[in-house]
Amino acid sequence: TAITPENSVYIVGICIAVCGNFLISISLNIQKYTHVRQSQRGTKPYYTSRLWWCGILLMGLGELGNFAAYGFAPASLIAPLGCVSVIVSAVISVVFLKETLRASDILGERVLLTSHNEVLVNFFSVFSCFVGK
């Protein structure tokens, strides 16, 4: 189906939710990096670090984006997009935190992606039936 003004609002909600979840995963990795760094140094508590507070700020922005996304699209479409945060967080932790990625991690992410795609395909197929009438 063509993009109409009615369903273009849903696309805005999807984009906001994906960006919000991306910010959340970045923030979680920043906070973990700060925890690891502070424990290795044996210095002040983690909450005295500016980098940790930057992670908290990014998490707040990401959650605010998720909250805003619910205004543009239904919860049945936005909630499954939370898997974006899990997948991006796994990739970021492997690249920047030098964590290992196990086979079970890859399998779990594949299941998340499959179920996420099923929800989107089913939603837009049902939605196109109503728009076409």
Short mmCIF file of N, CA and C in Angstrom, two decimals:
data_model
loop_
_atom_site.label_atom_id
_atom_site.label_comp_id
_atom_site.label_asym_id
_atom_site.label_seq_id
_atom_site.Cartn_x
_atom_site.Cartn_y
_atom_site.Cartn_z
N THR A 1 0.84 -1.19 0.00
CA THR A 1 0.00 0.00 0.00
C THR A 1 0.88 1.24 0.00
N ALA A 2 0.31 2.32 -0.47
CA ALA A 2 1.04 3.59 -0.50
C ALA A 2 1.04 4.22 0.88
N ILE A 3 2.02 5.08 1.11
CA ILE A 3 2.07 5.79 2.39
C ILE A 3 1.07 6.92 2.33
N THR A 4 0.15 6.90 3.25
CA THR A 4 -0.88 7.92 3.35
C THR A 4 -0.65 8.73 4.61
N PRO A 5 -1.31 9.87 4.74
CA PRO A 5 -1.14 10.66 5.97
C PRO A 5 -1.53 9.88 7.23
N GLU A 6 -2.48 8.96 7.10
CA GLU A 6 -2.92 8.20 8.27
C GLU A 6 -1.82 7.26 8.78
N ASN A 7 -1.17 6.54 7.86
CA ASN A 7 -0.17 5.60 8.32
C ASN A 7 1.23 6.19 8.37
N SER A 8 1.43 7.39 7.83
CA SER A 8 2.75 8.03 7.95
C SER A 8 3.02 8.45 9.39
N VAL A 9 1.97 8.71 10.14
CA VAL A 9 2.14 9.04 11.56
C VAL A 9 2.68 7.83 12.31
N TYR A 10 2.27 6.64 11.92
CA TYR A 10 2.79 5.42 12.54
C TYR A 10 4.29 5.27 12.26
N ILE A 11 4.70 5.64 11.06
CA ILE A 11 6.11 5.53 10.70
C ILE A 11 6.94 6.50 11.55
N VAL A 12 6.40 7.67 11.83
CA VAL A 12 7.08 8.62 12.72
C VAL A 12 7.25 7.99 14.11
N GLY A 13 6.20 7.35 14.61
CA GLY A 13 6.29 6.68 15.91
C GLY A 13 7.32 5.58 15.93
N ILE A 14 7.38 4.81 14.86
CA ILE A 14 8.38 3.73 14.76
C ILE A 14 9.78 4.31 14.78
N CYS A 15 10.02 5.37 14.02
CA CYS A 15 11.35 5.98 13.97
C CYS A 15 11.75 6.55 15.34
N ILE A 16 10.81 7.20 16.01
CA ILE A 16 11.11 7.75 17.34
C ILE A 16 11.43 6.63 18.31
N ALA A 17 10.68 5.53 18.26
CA ALA A 17 10.92 4.40 19.16
C ALA A 17 12.27 3.75 18.90
N VAL A 18 12.62 3.57 17.65
CA VAL A 18 13.92 2.97 17.31
C VAL A 18 15.05 3.87 17.80
N CYS A 19 14.95 5.17 17.57
CA CYS A 19 15.99 6.09 18.03
C CYS A 19 16.07 6.10 19.56
N GLY A 20 14.92 6.08 20.23
CA GLY A 20 14.90 6.05 21.68
C GLY A 20 15.55 4.80 22.23
N ASN A 21 15.26 3.66 21.64
CA ASN A 21 15.87 2.40 22.09
C ASN A 21 17.37 2.38 21.79
N PHE A 22 17.77 2.99 20.70
CA PHE A 22 19.19 3.09 20.39
C PHE A 22 19.91 3.92 21.46
N LEU A 23 19.31 5.04 21.87
CA LEU A 23 19.90 5.86 22.93
C LEU A 23 19.98 5.09 24.25
N ILE A 24 18.97 4.32 24.54
CA ILE A 24 18.96 3.53 25.78
C ILE A 24 20.12 2.53 25.78
N SER A 25 20.33 1.86 24.66
CA SER A 25 21.41 0.87 24.63
C SER A 25 22.78 1.54 24.73
N ILE A 26 22.95 2.70 24.12
CA ILE A 26 24.20 3.43 24.26
C ILE A 26 24.41 3.83 25.72
N SER A 27 23.35 4.31 26.35
CA SER A 27 23.47 4.75 27.74
C SER A 27 23.83 3.61 28.67
N LEU A 28 23.23 2.45 28.47
CA LEU A 28 23.55 1.30 29.31
C LEU A 28 25.01 0.88 29.17
N ASN A 29 25.53 0.95 27.97
CA ASN A 29 26.94 0.59 27.77
C ASN A 29 27.88 1.64 28.34
N ILE A 30 27.49 2.91 28.27
CA ILE A 30 28.29 3.96 28.90
C ILE A 30 28.33 3.75 30.41
N GLN A 31 27.19 3.42 30.98
CA GLN A 31 27.14 3.21 32.43
C GLN A 31 27.97 1.98 32.83
N LYS A 32 27.90 0.92 32.03
CA LYS A 32 28.68 -0.26 32.35
C LYS A 32 30.17 0.03 32.22
N TYR A 33 30.55 0.77 31.20
CA TYR A 33 31.95 1.15 31.04
C TYR A 33 32.43 1.93 32.26
N THR A 34 31.59 2.84 32.75
CA THR A 34 31.96 3.63 33.93
C THR A 34 32.10 2.74 35.15
N HIS A 35 31.19 1.80 35.35
CA HIS A 35 31.28 0.87 36.47
C HIS A 35 32.59 0.07 36.42
N VAL A 36 32.90 -0.46 35.24
CA VAL A 36 34.12 -1.27 35.09
C VAL A 36 35.36 -0.43 35.34
N ARG A 37 35.37 0.76 34.76
CA ARG A 37 36.53 1.65 34.91
C ARG A 37 36.73 2.05 36.37
N GLN A 38 35.66 2.39 37.05
CA GLN A 38 35.77 2.79 38.45
C GLN A 38 36.20 1.62 39.33
N SER A 39 35.73 0.42 39.04
CA SER A 39 36.12 -0.73 39.87
C SER A 39 37.58 -1.13 39.63
N GLN A 40 38.07 -0.94 38.41
CA GLN A 40 39.47 -1.25 38.13
C GLN A 40 40.40 -0.25 38.80
N ARG A 41 39.99 0.98 38.82
CA ARG A 41 40.80 2.02 39.44
C ARG A 41 40.70 2.00 40.96
N GLY A 42 39.56 1.51 41.44
CA GLY A 42 39.35 1.52 42.89
C GLY A 42 39.19 2.92 43.43
N THR A 43 38.60 3.79 42.60
CA THR A 43 38.45 5.20 42.99
C THR A 43 37.06 5.46 43.54
N LYS A 44 36.65 6.68 43.40
CA LYS A 44 35.37 7.15 43.93
C LYS A 44 34.20 6.32 43.39
N PRO A 45 33.05 6.44 44.04
CA PRO A 45 31.86 5.72 43.54
C PRO A 45 31.51 6.15 42.11
N TYR A 46 30.84 5.24 41.40
CA TYR A 46 30.52 5.49 39.99
C TYR A 46 29.63 6.71 39.80
N TYR A 47 28.76 7.00 40.74
CA TYR A 47 27.81 8.09 40.56
C TYR A 47 28.47 9.47 40.70
N THR A 48 29.75 9.52 41.00
CA THR A 48 30.46 10.79 41.01
C THR A 48 31.10 11.08 39.65
N SER A 49 31.01 10.14 38.72
CA SER A 49 31.60 10.31 37.40
C SER A 49 30.65 11.06 36.47
N ARG A 50 31.20 12.00 35.74
CA ARG A 50 30.39 12.74 34.76
C ARG A 50 29.92 11.82 33.62
N LEU A 51 30.76 10.87 33.27
CA LEU A 51 30.40 9.95 32.20
C LEU A 51 29.19 9.11 32.58
N TRP A 52 29.12 8.68 33.83
CA TRP A 52 27.97 7.90 34.29
C TRP A 52 26.70 8.76 34.22
N TRP A 53 26.79 10.03 34.61
CA TRP A 53 25.63 10.92 34.54
C TRP A 53 25.24 11.21 33.09
N CYS A 54 26.20 11.20 32.20
CA CYS A 54 25.89 11.33 30.77
C CYS A 54 25.06 10.13 30.31
N GLY A 55 25.41 8.93 30.81
CA GLY A 55 24.63 7.74 30.51
C GLY A 55 23.22 7.84 31.05
N ILE A 56 23.07 8.37 32.25
CA ILE A 56 21.73 8.56 32.84
C ILE A 56 20.91 9.54 31.99
N LEU A 57 21.55 10.62 31.54
CA LEU A 57 20.87 11.60 30.71
C LEU A 57 20.41 10.98 29.39
N LEU A 58 21.29 10.20 28.76
CA LEU A 58 20.92 9.54 27.51
C LEU A 58 19.78 8.54 27.72
N MET A 59 19.78 7.85 28.85
CA MET A 59 18.70 6.92 29.14
C MET A 59 17.37 7.67 29.29
N GLY A 60 17.42 8.79 29.97
CA GLY A 60 16.21 9.60 30.12
C GLY A 60 15.68 10.08 28.78
N LEU A 61 16.59 10.52 27.90
CA LEU A 61 16.17 10.96 26.57
C LEU A 61 15.58 9.81 25.76
N GLY A 62 16.20 8.64 25.87
CA GLY A 62 15.68 7.48 25.15
C GLY A 62 14.30 7.07 25.64
N GLU A 63 14.12 7.08 26.95
CA GLU A 63 12.80 6.74 27.51
C GLU A 63 11.76 7.79 27.15
N LEU A 64 12.18 9.05 27.09
CA LEU A 64 11.28 10.11 26.66
C LEU A 64 10.86 9.90 25.21
N GLY A 65 11.82 9.45 24.38
CA GLY A 65 11.49 9.13 22.99
C GLY A 65 10.50 7.99 22.90
N ASN A 66 10.69 6.96 23.71
CA ASN A 66 9.73 5.85 23.72
C ASN A 66 8.36 6.33 24.15
N PHE A 67 8.32 7.17 25.15
CA PHE A 67 7.04 7.71 25.62
C PHE A 67 6.36 8.52 24.52
N ALA A 68 7.13 9.33 23.81
CA ALA A 68 6.58 10.13 22.73
C ALA A 68 6.09 9.25 21.58
N ALA A 69 6.77 8.14 21.34
CA ALA A 69 6.40 7.25 20.23
C ALA A 69 5.00 6.68 20.42
N TYR A 70 4.60 6.48 21.67
CA TYR A 70 3.26 5.95 21.94
C TYR A 70 2.17 6.95 21.52
N GLY A 71 2.51 8.20 21.36
CA GLY A 71 1.55 9.19 20.88
C GLY A 71 1.34 9.13 19.38
N PHE A 72 2.26 8.50 18.66
CA PHE A 72 2.16 8.43 17.21
C PHE A 72 1.71 7.08 16.69
N ALA A 73 1.90 6.05 17.47
CA ALA A 73 1.56 4.69 17.00
C ALA A 73 1.02 3.89 18.19
N PRO A 74 0.25 2.86 17.92
CA PRO A 74 -0.31 2.06 19.01
C PRO A 74 0.76 1.26 19.75
N ALA A 75 0.45 0.93 20.98
CA ALA A 75 1.38 0.18 21.83
C ALA A 75 1.73 -1.18 21.22
N SER A 76 0.79 -1.77 20.51
CA SER A 76 1.07 -3.07 19.89
C SER A 76 2.15 -2.99 18.83
N LEU A 77 2.43 -1.80 18.35
CA LEU A 77 3.48 -1.61 17.36
C LEU A 77 4.77 -1.11 17.99
N ILE A 78 4.68 -0.29 19.01
CA ILE A 78 5.85 0.32 19.63
C ILE A 78 6.53 -0.62 20.61
N ALA A 79 5.78 -1.33 21.42
CA ALA A 79 6.37 -2.18 22.46
C ALA A 79 7.34 -3.23 21.92
N PRO A 80 7.04 -3.92 20.84
CA PRO A 80 8.00 -4.91 20.33
C PRO A 80 9.32 -4.30 19.84
N LEU A 81 9.31 -3.01 19.58
CA LEU A 81 10.54 -2.37 19.12
C LEU A 81 11.58 -2.26 20.23
N GLY A 82 11.21 -2.62 21.44
CA GLY A 82 12.17 -2.66 22.54
C GLY A 82 13.30 -3.64 22.29
N CYS A 83 13.08 -4.59 21.40
CA CYS A 83 14.14 -5.55 21.08
C CYS A 83 15.31 -4.87 20.39
N VAL A 84 15.07 -3.70 19.80
CA VAL A 84 16.17 -2.94 19.18
C VAL A 84 17.22 -2.62 20.23
N SER A 85 16.78 -2.26 21.42
CA SER A 85 17.70 -1.92 22.50
C SER A 85 18.58 -3.10 22.88
N VAL A 86 18.00 -4.29 22.94
CA VAL A 86 18.75 -5.49 23.31
C VAL A 86 19.79 -5.82 22.25
N ILE A 87 19.39 -5.77 21.00
CA ILE A 87 20.30 -6.13 19.92
C ILE A 87 21.43 -5.13 19.78
N VAL A 88 21.11 -3.85 19.80
CA VAL A 88 22.15 -2.82 19.68
C VAL A 88 23.08 -2.87 20.88
N SER A 89 22.55 -3.10 22.04
CA SER A 89 23.38 -3.19 23.25
C SER A 89 24.37 -4.34 23.15
N ALA A 90 23.93 -5.46 22.60
CA ALA A 90 24.84 -6.60 22.43
C ALA A 90 25.96 -6.27 21.46
N VAL A 91 25.64 -5.60 20.38
CA VAL A 91 26.66 -5.24 19.40
C VAL A 91 27.63 -4.22 19.98
N ILE A 92 27.11 -3.22 20.66
CA ILE A 92 27.97 -2.19 21.25
C ILE A 92 28.89 -2.79 22.30
N SER A 93 28.36 -3.69 23.11
CA SER A 93 29.19 -4.28 24.17
C SER A 93 30.32 -5.13 23.59
N VAL A 94 30.07 -5.77 22.46
CA VAL A 94 31.14 -6.56 21.83
C VAL A 94 32.20 -5.63 21.24
N VAL A 95 31.78 -4.57 20.61
CA VAL A 95 32.73 -3.68 19.93
C VAL A 95 33.50 -2.80 20.92
N PHE A 96 32.78 -2.15 21.85
CA PHE A 96 33.44 -1.16 22.70
C PHE A 96 33.88 -1.70 24.06
N LEU A 97 33.15 -2.64 24.62
CA LEU A 97 33.51 -3.18 25.93
C LEU A 97 34.31 -4.47 25.83
N LYS A 98 34.53 -4.94 24.61
CA LYS A 98 35.31 -6.15 24.34
C LYS A 98 34.74 -7.39 25.03
N GLU A 99 33.42 -7.47 25.08
CA GLU A 99 32.77 -8.66 25.64
C GLU A 99 32.67 -9.73 24.57
N THR A 100 32.52 -10.97 25.00
CA THR A 100 32.40 -12.07 24.04
C THR A 100 30.93 -12.31 23.71
N LEU A 101 30.69 -12.70 22.48
CA LEU A 101 29.35 -13.00 22.02
C LEU A 101 29.24 -14.51 21.86
N ARG A 102 28.37 -15.11 22.66
CA ARG A 102 28.20 -16.57 22.62
C ARG A 102 27.15 -16.96 21.58
N ALA A 103 27.12 -18.23 21.27
CA ALA A 103 26.14 -18.74 20.31
C ALA A 103 24.72 -18.54 20.83
N SER A 104 24.53 -18.69 22.14
CA SER A 104 23.19 -18.50 22.71
C SER A 104 22.74 -17.04 22.58
N ASP A 105 23.69 -16.10 22.64
CA ASP A 105 23.35 -14.69 22.44
C ASP A 105 22.85 -14.45 21.01
N ILE A 106 23.56 -15.04 20.06
CA ILE A 106 23.17 -14.87 18.66
C ILE A 106 21.81 -15.51 18.40
N LEU A 107 21.57 -16.68 18.97
CA LEU A 107 20.28 -17.34 18.80
C LEU A 107 19.16 -16.51 19.42
N GLY A 108 19.39 -15.98 20.59
CA GLY A 108 18.38 -15.14 21.24
C GLY A 108 18.07 -13.89 20.45
N GLU A 109 19.08 -13.27 19.88
CA GLU A 109 18.85 -12.09 19.06
C GLU A 109 18.10 -12.45 17.78
N ARG A 110 18.38 -13.60 17.23
CA ARG A 110 17.66 -14.04 16.03
C ARG A 110 16.17 -14.25 16.33
N VAL A 111 15.89 -14.83 17.48
CA VAL A 111 14.49 -15.03 17.89
C VAL A 111 13.81 -13.68 18.07
N LEU A 112 14.51 -12.72 18.70
CA LEU A 112 13.94 -11.39 18.87
C LEU A 112 13.63 -10.74 17.53
N LEU A 113 14.57 -10.81 16.60
CA LEU A 113 14.35 -10.20 15.29
C LEU A 113 13.19 -10.85 14.55
N THR A 114 13.10 -12.16 14.64
CA THR A 114 12.01 -12.87 13.96
C THR A 114 10.66 -12.47 14.52
N SER A 115 10.55 -12.45 15.84
CA SER A 115 9.26 -12.08 16.44
C SER A 115 8.93 -10.62 16.18
N HIS A 116 9.94 -9.77 16.18
CA HIS A 116 9.73 -8.35 15.90
C HIS A 116 9.21 -8.16 14.48
N ASN A 117 9.82 -8.84 13.53
CA ASN A 117 9.38 -8.73 12.13
C ASN A 117 7.97 -9.29 11.95
N GLU A 118 7.65 -10.36 12.66
CA GLU A 118 6.29 -10.93 12.57
C GLU A 118 5.25 -9.91 13.03
N VAL A 119 5.53 -9.22 14.11
CA VAL A 119 4.58 -8.23 14.63
C VAL A 119 4.39 -7.11 13.62
N LEU A 120 5.50 -6.60 13.06
CA LEU A 120 5.38 -5.50 12.10
C LEU A 120 4.64 -5.91 10.84
N VAL A 121 4.96 -7.08 10.31
CA VAL A 121 4.30 -7.55 9.09
C VAL A 121 2.82 -7.75 9.34
N ASN A 122 2.47 -8.39 10.44
CA ASN A 122 1.05 -8.62 10.74
C ASN A 122 0.31 -7.33 10.97
N PHE A 123 0.93 -6.39 11.66
CA PHE A 123 0.26 -5.12 11.92
C PHE A 123 -0.03 -4.38 10.63
N PHE A 124 0.99 -4.24 9.77
CA PHE A 124 0.78 -3.48 8.55
C PHE A 124 -0.13 -4.21 7.56
N SER A 125 -0.17 -5.53 7.59
CA SER A 125 -1.10 -6.22 6.70
C SER A 125 -2.54 -6.02 7.16
N VAL A 126 -2.78 -6.06 8.45
CA VAL A 126 -4.13 -5.80 8.97
C VAL A 126 -4.49 -4.35 8.75
N PHE A 127 -3.53 -3.46 8.99
CA PHE A 127 -3.78 -2.03 8.82
C PHE A 127 -4.12 -1.69 7.38
N SER A 128 -3.44 -2.33 6.43
CA SER A 128 -3.69 -2.04 5.01
C SER A 128 -5.09 -2.52 4.58
N CYS A 129 -5.61 -3.54 5.25
CA CYS A 129 -6.97 -3.99 4.95
C CYS A 129 -7.98 -2.91 5.30
N PHE A 130 -7.76 -2.23 6.43
CA PHE A 130 -8.70 -1.20 6.85
C PHE A 130 -8.55 0.08 6.04
N VAL A 131 -7.32 0.42 5.64
CA VAL A 131 -7.08 1.63 4.86
C VAL A 131 -7.61 1.47 3.45
N GLY A 132 -7.51 0.26 2.90
CA GLY A 132 -7.95 0.01 1.53
C GLY A 132 -9.44 0.10 1.34
N LYS A 133 -10.21 0.05 2.43
CA LYS A 133 -11.68 0.08 2.30
C LYS A 133 -12.22 1.46 2.15
#
